[in-house]
PDB file of C-alpha atoms in Angstrom:
ATOM      1  CA  UNK A   1     -14.908 -33.729   5.269  1.00  0.00           C
ATOM      2  CA  UNK A   2     -14.909 -30.710   3.242  1.00  0.00           C
ATOM      3  CA  UNK A   3     -18.129 -29.958   0.831  1.00  0.00           C
ATOM      4  CA  UNK A   4     -17.006 -28.605  -2.923  1.00  0.00           C
ATOM      5  CA  UNK A   5     -19.302 -26.304  -5.170  1.00  0.00           C
ATOM      6  CA  UNK A   6     -21.584 -28.897  -6.973  1.00  0.00           C
ATOM      7  CA  UNK A   7     -22.019 -31.062  -4.035  1.00  0.00           C
ATOM      8  CA  UNK A   8     -24.970 -31.592  -1.899  1.00  0.00           C
ATOM      9  CA  UNK A   9     -25.628 -32.055   1.613  1.00  0.00           C
ATOM     10  CA  UNK A  10     -28.454 -35.573   2.535  1.00  0.00           C
ATOM     11  CA  UNK A  11     -29.672 -35.478   6.332  1.00  0.00           C
ATOM     12  CA  UNK A  12     -31.886 -38.455   7.073  1.00  0.00           C
ATOM     13  CA  UNK A  13     -32.494 -40.379  10.853  1.00  0.00           C
ATOM     14  CA  UNK A  14     -28.682 -41.665  10.236  1.00  0.00           C
ATOM     15  CA  UNK A  15     -27.251 -38.232   9.329  1.00  0.00           C
ATOM     16  CA  UNK A  16     -25.676 -36.420   7.355  1.00  0.00           C
ATOM     17  CA  UNK A  17     -24.409 -38.036   3.579  1.00  0.00           C
ATOM     18  CA  UNK A  18     -22.681 -35.640   0.904  1.00  0.00           C
ATOM     19  CA  UNK A  19     -23.021 -36.077  -2.422  1.00  0.00           C
ATOM     20  CA  UNK A  20     -20.973 -35.499  -4.632  1.00  0.00           C
ATOM     21  CA  UNK A  21     -21.090 -33.703  -8.122  1.00  0.00           C
ATOM     22  CA  UNK A  22     -25.088 -33.879  -8.087  1.00  0.00           C
ATOM     23  CA  UNK A  23     -25.940 -30.449  -8.190  1.00  0.00           C
ATOM     24  CA  UNK A  24     -27.134 -29.479 -11.440  1.00  0.00           C
ATOM     25  CA  UNK A  25     -26.843 -25.615 -11.598  1.00  0.00           C
ATOM     26  CA  UNK A  26     -23.206 -25.718 -10.296  1.00  0.00           C
ATOM     27  CA  UNK A  27     -19.720 -27.696 -10.696  1.00  0.00           C
ATOM     28  CA  UNK A  28     -16.179 -27.755  -9.632  1.00  0.00           C
ATOM     29  CA  UNK A  29     -13.716 -27.225 -12.408  1.00  0.00           C
ATOM     30  CA  UNK A  30     -10.996 -27.614 -10.427  1.00  0.00           C
ATOM     31  CA  UNK A  31      -9.004 -27.969  -7.145  1.00  0.00           C
ATOM     32  CA  UNK A  32      -7.350 -25.745  -5.795  1.00  0.00           C
ATOM     33  CA  UNK A  33      -7.797 -25.423  -2.004  1.00  0.00           C
ATOM     34  CA  UNK A  34      -3.429 -25.698  -2.771  1.00  0.00           C
ATOM     35  CA  UNK A  35      -3.243 -22.589  -2.782  1.00  0.00           C
ATOM     36  CA  UNK A  36      -4.574 -21.682   0.468  1.00  0.00           C
ATOM     37  CA  UNK A  37      -1.852 -23.143   2.097  1.00  0.00           C
ATOM     38  CA  UNK A  38      -0.111 -20.769   4.865  1.00  0.00           C
ATOM     39  CA  UNK A  39       3.835 -21.095   4.868  1.00  0.00           C
ATOM     40  CA  UNK A  40       4.872 -18.618   8.102  1.00  0.00           C
ATOM     41  CA  UNK A  41       8.122 -18.609   7.659  1.00  0.00           C
ATOM     42  CA  UNK A  42       7.770 -18.268   3.622  1.00  0.00           C
ATOM     43  CA  UNK A  43       9.591 -15.244   2.477  1.00  0.00           C
ATOM     44  CA  UNK A  44       7.407 -11.790   1.302  1.00  0.00           C
ATOM     45  CA  UNK A  45       7.234 -12.039  -2.235  1.00  0.00           C
ATOM     46  CA  UNK A  46       8.698  -9.152  -4.239  1.00  0.00           C
ATOM     47  CA  UNK A  47       6.310  -6.763  -5.550  1.00  0.00           C
ATOM     48  CA  UNK A  48       5.570  -6.343  -9.224  1.00  0.00           C
ATOM     49  CA  UNK A  49       3.738  -4.065 -11.346  1.00  0.00           C
ATOM     50  CA  UNK A  50       1.451  -5.047 -13.607  1.00  0.00           C
ATOM     51  CA  UNK A  51       0.493  -2.332 -14.953  1.00  0.00           C
ATOM     52  CA  UNK A  52      -3.683  -2.655 -14.950  1.00  0.00           C
ATOM     53  CA  UNK A  53      -4.549   0.423 -16.137  1.00  0.00           C
ATOM     54  CA  UNK A  54      -1.928   0.471 -19.411  1.00  0.00           C
ATOM     55  CA  UNK A  55       0.213   3.314 -17.624  1.00  0.00           C
ATOM     56  CA  UNK A  56       2.952   4.610 -20.092  1.00  0.00           C
ATOM     57  CA  UNK A  57       6.373   3.911 -18.565  1.00  0.00           C
ATOM     58  CA  UNK A  58       7.352   6.825 -19.662  1.00  0.00           C
ATOM     59  CA  UNK A  59       4.900   8.694 -18.097  1.00  0.00           C
ATOM     60  CA  UNK A  60       5.017   6.341 -14.761  1.00  0.00           C
ATOM     61  CA  UNK A  61       8.330   7.736 -13.887  1.00  0.00           C
ATOM     62  CA  UNK A  62       8.168  10.899 -14.608  1.00  0.00           C
ATOM     63  CA  UNK A  63       4.802  10.805 -11.748  1.00  0.00           C
ATOM     64  CA  UNK A  64       7.522   9.217  -9.434  1.00  0.00           C
ATOM     65  CA  UNK A  65       9.557  11.815  -9.922  1.00  0.00           C
ATOM     66  CA  UNK A  66       7.442  15.076  -9.652  1.00  0.00           C
ATOM     67  CA  UNK A  67       5.429  13.213  -6.597  1.00  0.00           C
ATOM     68  CA  UNK A  68       9.137  12.085  -4.519  1.00  0.00           C
ATOM     69  CA  UNK A  69      11.520  14.174  -6.508  1.00  0.00           C
ATOM     70  CA  UNK A  70       9.854  17.320  -6.057  1.00  0.00           C
ATOM     71  CA  UNK A  71       6.533  17.480  -3.805  1.00  0.00           C
ATOM     72  CA  UNK A  72       7.496  15.350  -1.260  1.00  0.00           C
ATOM     73  CA  UNK A  73      11.274  17.191  -0.490  1.00  0.00           C
ATOM     74  CA  UNK A  74       9.386  21.078  -0.889  1.00  0.00           C
ATOM     75  CA  UNK A  75       6.481  18.954   1.581  1.00  0.00           C
ATOM     76  CA  UNK A  76       9.508  18.507   4.276  1.00  0.00           C
ATOM     77  CA  UNK A  77      11.171  21.550   3.691  1.00  0.00           C
ATOM     78  CA  UNK A  78       8.222  23.608   4.688  1.00  0.00           C
ATOM     79  CA  UNK A  79       6.861  21.056   6.755  1.00  0.00           C
ATOM     80  CA  UNK A  80      10.131  21.628   9.317  1.00  0.00           C
ATOM     81  CA  UNK A  81       9.806  25.680   8.982  1.00  0.00           C
ATOM     82  CA  UNK A  82       6.136  25.574   9.197  1.00  0.00           C
ATOM     83  CA  UNK A  83       5.759  23.444  12.598  1.00  0.00           C
ATOM     84  CA  UNK A  84       3.948  20.836  10.602  1.00  0.00           C
ATOM     85  CA  UNK A  85       4.239  18.330  13.043  1.00  0.00           C
ATOM     86  CA  UNK A  86       4.620  14.765  10.889  1.00  0.00           C
ATOM     87  CA  UNK A  87       7.916  15.879   9.959  1.00  0.00           C
ATOM     88  CA  UNK A  88       8.769  17.107  13.192  1.00  0.00           C
ATOM     89  CA  UNK A  89       7.911  14.105  14.377  1.00  0.00           C
ATOM     90  CA  UNK A  90      10.649  12.219  11.964  1.00  0.00           C
ATOM     91  CA  UNK A  91      13.041  15.258  12.951  1.00  0.00           C
ATOM     92  CA  UNK A  92      12.946  14.442  16.385  1.00  0.00           C
ATOM     93  CA  UNK A  93      13.548  10.677  16.246  1.00  0.00           C
ATOM     94  CA  UNK A  94      16.635  11.219  13.525  1.00  0.00           C
ATOM     95  CA  UNK A  95      14.769   9.467  10.042  1.00  0.00           C
ATOM     96  CA  UNK A  96      16.052   7.785   7.689  1.00  0.00           C
ATOM     97  CA  UNK A  97      13.051   7.595   5.268  1.00  0.00           C
ATOM     98  CA  UNK A  98      12.822   6.203   1.617  1.00  0.00           C
ATOM     99  CA  UNK A  99      10.757   4.936  -0.439  1.00  0.00           C
ATOM    100  CA  UNK A 100      11.369   2.909  -3.555  1.00  0.00           C
ATOM    101  CA  UNK A 101       8.386   2.425  -6.730  1.00  0.00           C
ATOM    102  CA  UNK A 102       8.544  -0.105  -8.234  1.00  0.00           C
ATOM    103  CA  UNK A 103       8.500  -0.208 -12.095  1.00  0.00           C
ATOM    104  CA  UNK A 104       6.009  -2.747 -14.484  1.00  0.00           C
ATOM    105  CA  UNK A 105       9.174  -3.117 -16.668  1.00  0.00           C
ATOM    106  CA  UNK A 106      10.769  -4.663 -12.946  1.00  0.00           C
ATOM    107  CA  UNK A 107      13.496  -1.612 -12.533  1.00  0.00           C
ATOM    108  CA  UNK A 108      12.968  -0.001  -9.287  1.00  0.00           C
ATOM    109  CA  UNK A 109      14.231   3.843  -8.371  1.00  0.00           C
ATOM    110  CA  UNK A 110      14.733   4.883  -4.740  1.00  0.00           C
ATOM    111  CA  UNK A 111      14.203   8.514  -2.936  1.00  0.00           C
ATOM    112  CA  UNK A 112      15.578   8.869   0.424  1.00  0.00           C
ATOM    113  CA  UNK A 113      15.320  11.672   3.267  1.00  0.00           C
ATOM    114  CA  UNK A 114      17.821  12.190   5.742  1.00  0.00           C
ATOM    115  CA  UNK A 115      15.902  13.820   9.311  1.00  0.00           C
ATOM    116  CA  UNK A 116      19.355  15.912  10.627  1.00  0.00           C
ATOM    117  CA  UNK A 117      18.348  16.326  14.222  1.00  0.00           C
ATOM    118  CA  UNK A 118      21.696  19.280  14.900  1.00  0.00           C
ATOM    119  CA  UNK A 119      20.878  21.257  11.844  1.00  0.00           C
ATOM    120  CA  UNK A 120      16.732  20.877  12.106  1.00  0.00           C
ATOM    121  CA  UNK A 121      17.103  19.672   8.425  1.00  0.00           C
ATOM    122  CA  UNK A 122      15.926  17.453   6.003  1.00  0.00           C
ATOM    123  CA  UNK A 123      18.410  16.870   3.340  1.00  0.00           C
ATOM    124  CA  UNK A 124      17.891  14.179  -0.204  1.00  0.00           C
ATOM    125  CA  UNK A 125      20.422  10.608   0.992  1.00  0.00           C
ATOM    126  CA  UNK A 126      22.531   8.708  -1.586  1.00  0.00           C
ATOM    127  CA  UNK A 127      19.258   6.026  -2.497  1.00  0.00           C
ATOM    128  CA  UNK A 128      21.652   2.811  -0.663  1.00  0.00           C
ATOM    129  CA  UNK A 129      21.328   4.693   2.378  1.00  0.00           C
ATOM    130  CA  UNK A 130      20.484   2.636   5.444  1.00  0.00           C
ATOM    131  CA  UNK A 131      16.919   3.651   6.068  1.00  0.00           C
ATOM    132  CA  UNK A 132      14.555   3.632   9.647  1.00  0.00           C
ATOM    133  CA  UNK A 133      11.097   3.478   7.894  1.00  0.00           C
ATOM    134  CA  UNK A 134      10.815   2.114   4.372  1.00  0.00           C
ATOM    135  CA  UNK A 135       7.953   2.350   1.422  1.00  0.00           C
ATOM    136  CA  UNK A 136       8.512   0.158  -0.834  1.00  0.00           C
ATOM    137  CA  UNK A 137       5.404   0.809  -4.140  1.00  0.00           C
ATOM    138  CA  UNK A 138       4.454   0.153  -7.073  1.00  0.00           C
ATOM    139  CA  UNK A 139       4.118   3.094  -9.480  1.00  0.00           C
ATOM    140  CA  UNK A 140       0.570   2.101 -10.901  1.00  0.00           C
ATOM    141  CA  UNK A 141      -1.101   1.794  -8.002  1.00  0.00           C
ATOM    142  CA  UNK A 142       0.895   5.459  -6.948  1.00  0.00           C
ATOM    143  CA  UNK A 143      -0.444   7.127 -10.095  1.00  0.00           C
ATOM    144  CA  UNK A 144      -3.770   5.603  -8.897  1.00  0.00           C
ATOM    145  CA  UNK A 145      -3.988   6.787  -5.072  1.00  0.00           C
ATOM    146  CA  UNK A 146      -2.690   9.960  -6.134  1.00  0.00           C
ATOM    147  CA  UNK A 147      -5.504  10.617  -8.862  1.00  0.00           C
ATOM    148  CA  UNK A 148      -7.932   9.017  -6.883  1.00  0.00           C
ATOM    149  CA  UNK A 149      -8.766   6.038  -8.509  1.00  0.00           C
ATOM    150  CA  UNK A 150      -7.822   3.986  -5.173  1.00  0.00           C
ATOM    151  CA  UNK A 151      -8.289   4.028  -2.201  1.00  0.00           C
ATOM    152  CA  UNK A 152      -5.435   3.671   0.244  1.00  0.00           C
ATOM    153  CA  UNK A 153      -7.020   0.370   1.877  1.00  0.00           C
ATOM    154  CA  UNK A 154      -6.627  -0.784  -1.852  1.00  0.00           C
ATOM    155  CA  UNK A 155      -2.841   0.223  -2.292  1.00  0.00           C
ATOM    156  CA  UNK A 156      -1.509  -1.559   0.576  1.00  0.00           C
ATOM    157  CA  UNK A 157      -1.864  -4.724  -0.770  1.00  0.00           C
ATOM    158  CA  UNK A 158       0.820  -3.149  -3.899  1.00  0.00           C
ATOM    159  CA  UNK A 159       3.054  -1.507  -1.243  1.00  0.00           C
ATOM    160  CA  UNK A 160       5.425  -2.546   1.746  1.00  0.00           C
ATOM    161  CA  UNK A 161       6.346  -0.961   4.377  1.00  0.00           C
ATOM    162  CA  UNK A 162       9.295  -1.130   7.547  1.00  0.00           C
ATOM    163  CA  UNK A 163      10.281   0.678   9.855  1.00  0.00           C
ATOM    164  CA  UNK A 164      12.637   0.348  13.048  1.00  0.00           C
ATOM    165  CA  UNK A 165      12.301   3.170  14.997  1.00  0.00           C
ATOM    166  CA  UNK A 166      12.240   3.153  19.014  1.00  0.00           C
ATOM    167  CA  UNK A 167      11.093   5.367  21.916  1.00  0.00           C
ATOM    168  CA  UNK A 168      13.487   5.095  25.153  1.00  0.00           C
ATOM    169  CA  UNK A 169      10.623   4.701  28.320  1.00  0.00           C
ATOM    170  CA  UNK A 170      10.410   4.518  31.709  1.00  0.00           C
ATOM    171  CA  UNK A 171       7.614   1.589  33.404  1.00  0.00           C
ATOM    172  CA  UNK A 172       7.403  -0.307  35.468  1.00  0.00           C
ATOM    173  CA  UNK A 173       9.087  -2.544  34.769  1.00  0.00           C
ATOM    174  CA  UNK A 174      12.906  -0.006  33.887  1.00  0.00           C
ATOM    175  CA  UNK A 175      13.750   1.321  30.841  1.00  0.00           C
ATOM    176  CA  UNK A 176      12.414  -0.343  27.786  1.00  0.00           C
ATOM    177  CA  UNK A 177      12.291   0.459  24.085  1.00  0.00           C
ATOM    178  CA  UNK A 178       9.121   0.451  22.788  1.00  0.00           C
ATOM    179  CA  UNK A 179       8.358   0.935  19.206  1.00  0.00           C
ATOM    180  CA  UNK A 180       7.791   4.914  18.542  1.00  0.00           C
ATOM    181  CA  UNK A 181       3.748   5.400  16.758  1.00  0.00           C
ATOM    182  CA  UNK A 182       5.138   7.440  13.658  1.00  0.00           C
ATOM    183  CA  UNK A 183       2.716   8.001  10.268  1.00  0.00           C
ATOM    184  CA  UNK A 184       3.918   6.665   6.697  1.00  0.00           C
ATOM    185  CA  UNK A 185       5.232  10.074   5.374  1.00  0.00           C
ATOM    186  CA  UNK A 186       4.285   9.585   2.205  1.00  0.00           C
ATOM    187  CA  UNK A 187       0.947   8.104   3.285  1.00  0.00           C
ATOM    188  CA  UNK A 188       0.554  11.001   5.791  1.00  0.00           C
ATOM    189  CA  UNK A 189       1.249  13.535   2.662  1.00  0.00           C
ATOM    190  CA  UNK A 190      -0.932  11.961  -0.052  1.00  0.00           C
ATOM    191  CA  UNK A 191      -4.124  12.079   1.778  1.00  0.00           C
ATOM    192  CA  UNK A 192      -3.421  14.546   4.254  1.00  0.00           C
ATOM    193  CA  UNK A 193      -0.675  17.430   2.577  1.00  0.00           C
ATOM    194  CA  UNK A 194      -0.574  17.219  -1.293  1.00  0.00           C
ATOM    195  CA  UNK A 195      -2.375  20.125  -3.431  1.00  0.00           C
ATOM    196  CA  UNK A 196      -6.380  18.613  -4.041  1.00  0.00           C
ATOM    197  CA  UNK A 197      -5.907  15.631  -1.250  1.00  0.00           C
ATOM    198  CA  UNK A 198      -9.498  17.199   0.577  1.00  0.00           C
ATOM    199  CA  UNK A 199     -10.961  15.878  -2.484  1.00  0.00           C
ATOM    200  CA  UNK A 200      -9.039  12.537  -2.788  1.00  0.00           C
ATOM    201  CA  UNK A 201     -11.836  10.438  -0.931  1.00  0.00           C
ATOM    202  CA  UNK A 202     -14.599  11.932  -3.283  1.00  0.00           C
ATOM    203  CA  UNK A 203     -12.599  11.959  -6.622  1.00  0.00           C
ATOM    204  CA  UNK A 204     -11.689   7.709  -5.581  1.00  0.00           C
ATOM    205  CA  UNK A 205     -16.353   8.140  -5.196  1.00  0.00           C
ATOM    206  CA  UNK A 206     -16.877   9.091  -7.972  1.00  0.00           C
ATOM    207  CA  UNK A 207     -14.370   7.270  -9.974  1.00  0.00           C
ATOM    208  CA  UNK A 208     -15.959   3.646  -8.720  1.00  0.00           C
ATOM    209  CA  UNK A 209     -19.263   4.943  -9.187  1.00  0.00           C
ATOM    210  CA  UNK A 210     -18.728   5.859 -13.036  1.00  0.00           C
ATOM    211  CA  UNK A 211     -16.431   2.648 -13.460  1.00  0.00           C
ATOM    212  CA  UNK A 212     -20.152   1.078 -11.591  1.00  0.00           C
ATOM    213  CA  UNK A 213     -22.180   2.878 -13.957  1.00  0.00           C
ATOM    214  CA  UNK A 214     -20.174   1.550 -17.150  1.00  0.00           C
ATOM    215  CA  UNK A 215     -20.422  -2.299 -16.024  1.00  0.00           C
ATOM    216  CA  UNK A 216     -24.281  -1.610 -15.922  1.00  0.00           C
ATOM    217  CA  UNK A 217     -23.964   0.021 -18.823  1.00  0.00           C
ATOM    218  CA  UNK A 218     -22.323  -2.658 -20.505  1.00  0.00           C
ATOM    219  CA  UNK A 219     -24.801  -5.667 -19.630  1.00  0.00           C
ATOM    220  CA  UNK A 220     -27.661  -3.539 -21.162  1.00  0.00           C
ATOM    221  CA  UNK A 221     -25.905  -3.475 -24.793  1.00  0.00           C
ATOM    222  CA  UNK A 222     -24.888  -7.435 -24.247  1.00  0.00           C
TER     223      UNK A 222
END
């Protein structure tokens, strides 16, 4: 038996009784429990960028190009040359890695990088290439994440990730294909390798405290 906001419970010797909408301080505005229905077979909805901060479209495009077309590319080349752990792991598996950014006008752009095991290099690939590891993220969430305005966990609701990379391992049952434990490349770059990454956690805390303080100030003015 469901209990709604505004209902009260009465306990008697005969049991429990629900008195619908009898509370004087709260009431049920609408029954939206149907929105909680879960269908495991339903397709994952596509990403849409609501752009809550109101970033300009051109600025979002330029930011994504600077981050993914220049910053990430330079890190990958330098990481392979220096033996950085994560780029080397992608190289060992010969992975094609792709990031797709969804913009507020419902358009998207892709950046793809292929790791060549024979040549020991990483190169930009055509955007329609078949990638083993893909990350799709909204442009405004990407900006907020890089600027320390939202946390990694908040970004996860504005992104989609898929990976199809396997290791061949010997087990007691025989040879098996086991999913490779690879960190996401862009996530690693932003959190650990991008200039200013060491301050990202404190930047997010400072920004959250700023918003909280501003909310308190607004309440005082009211």
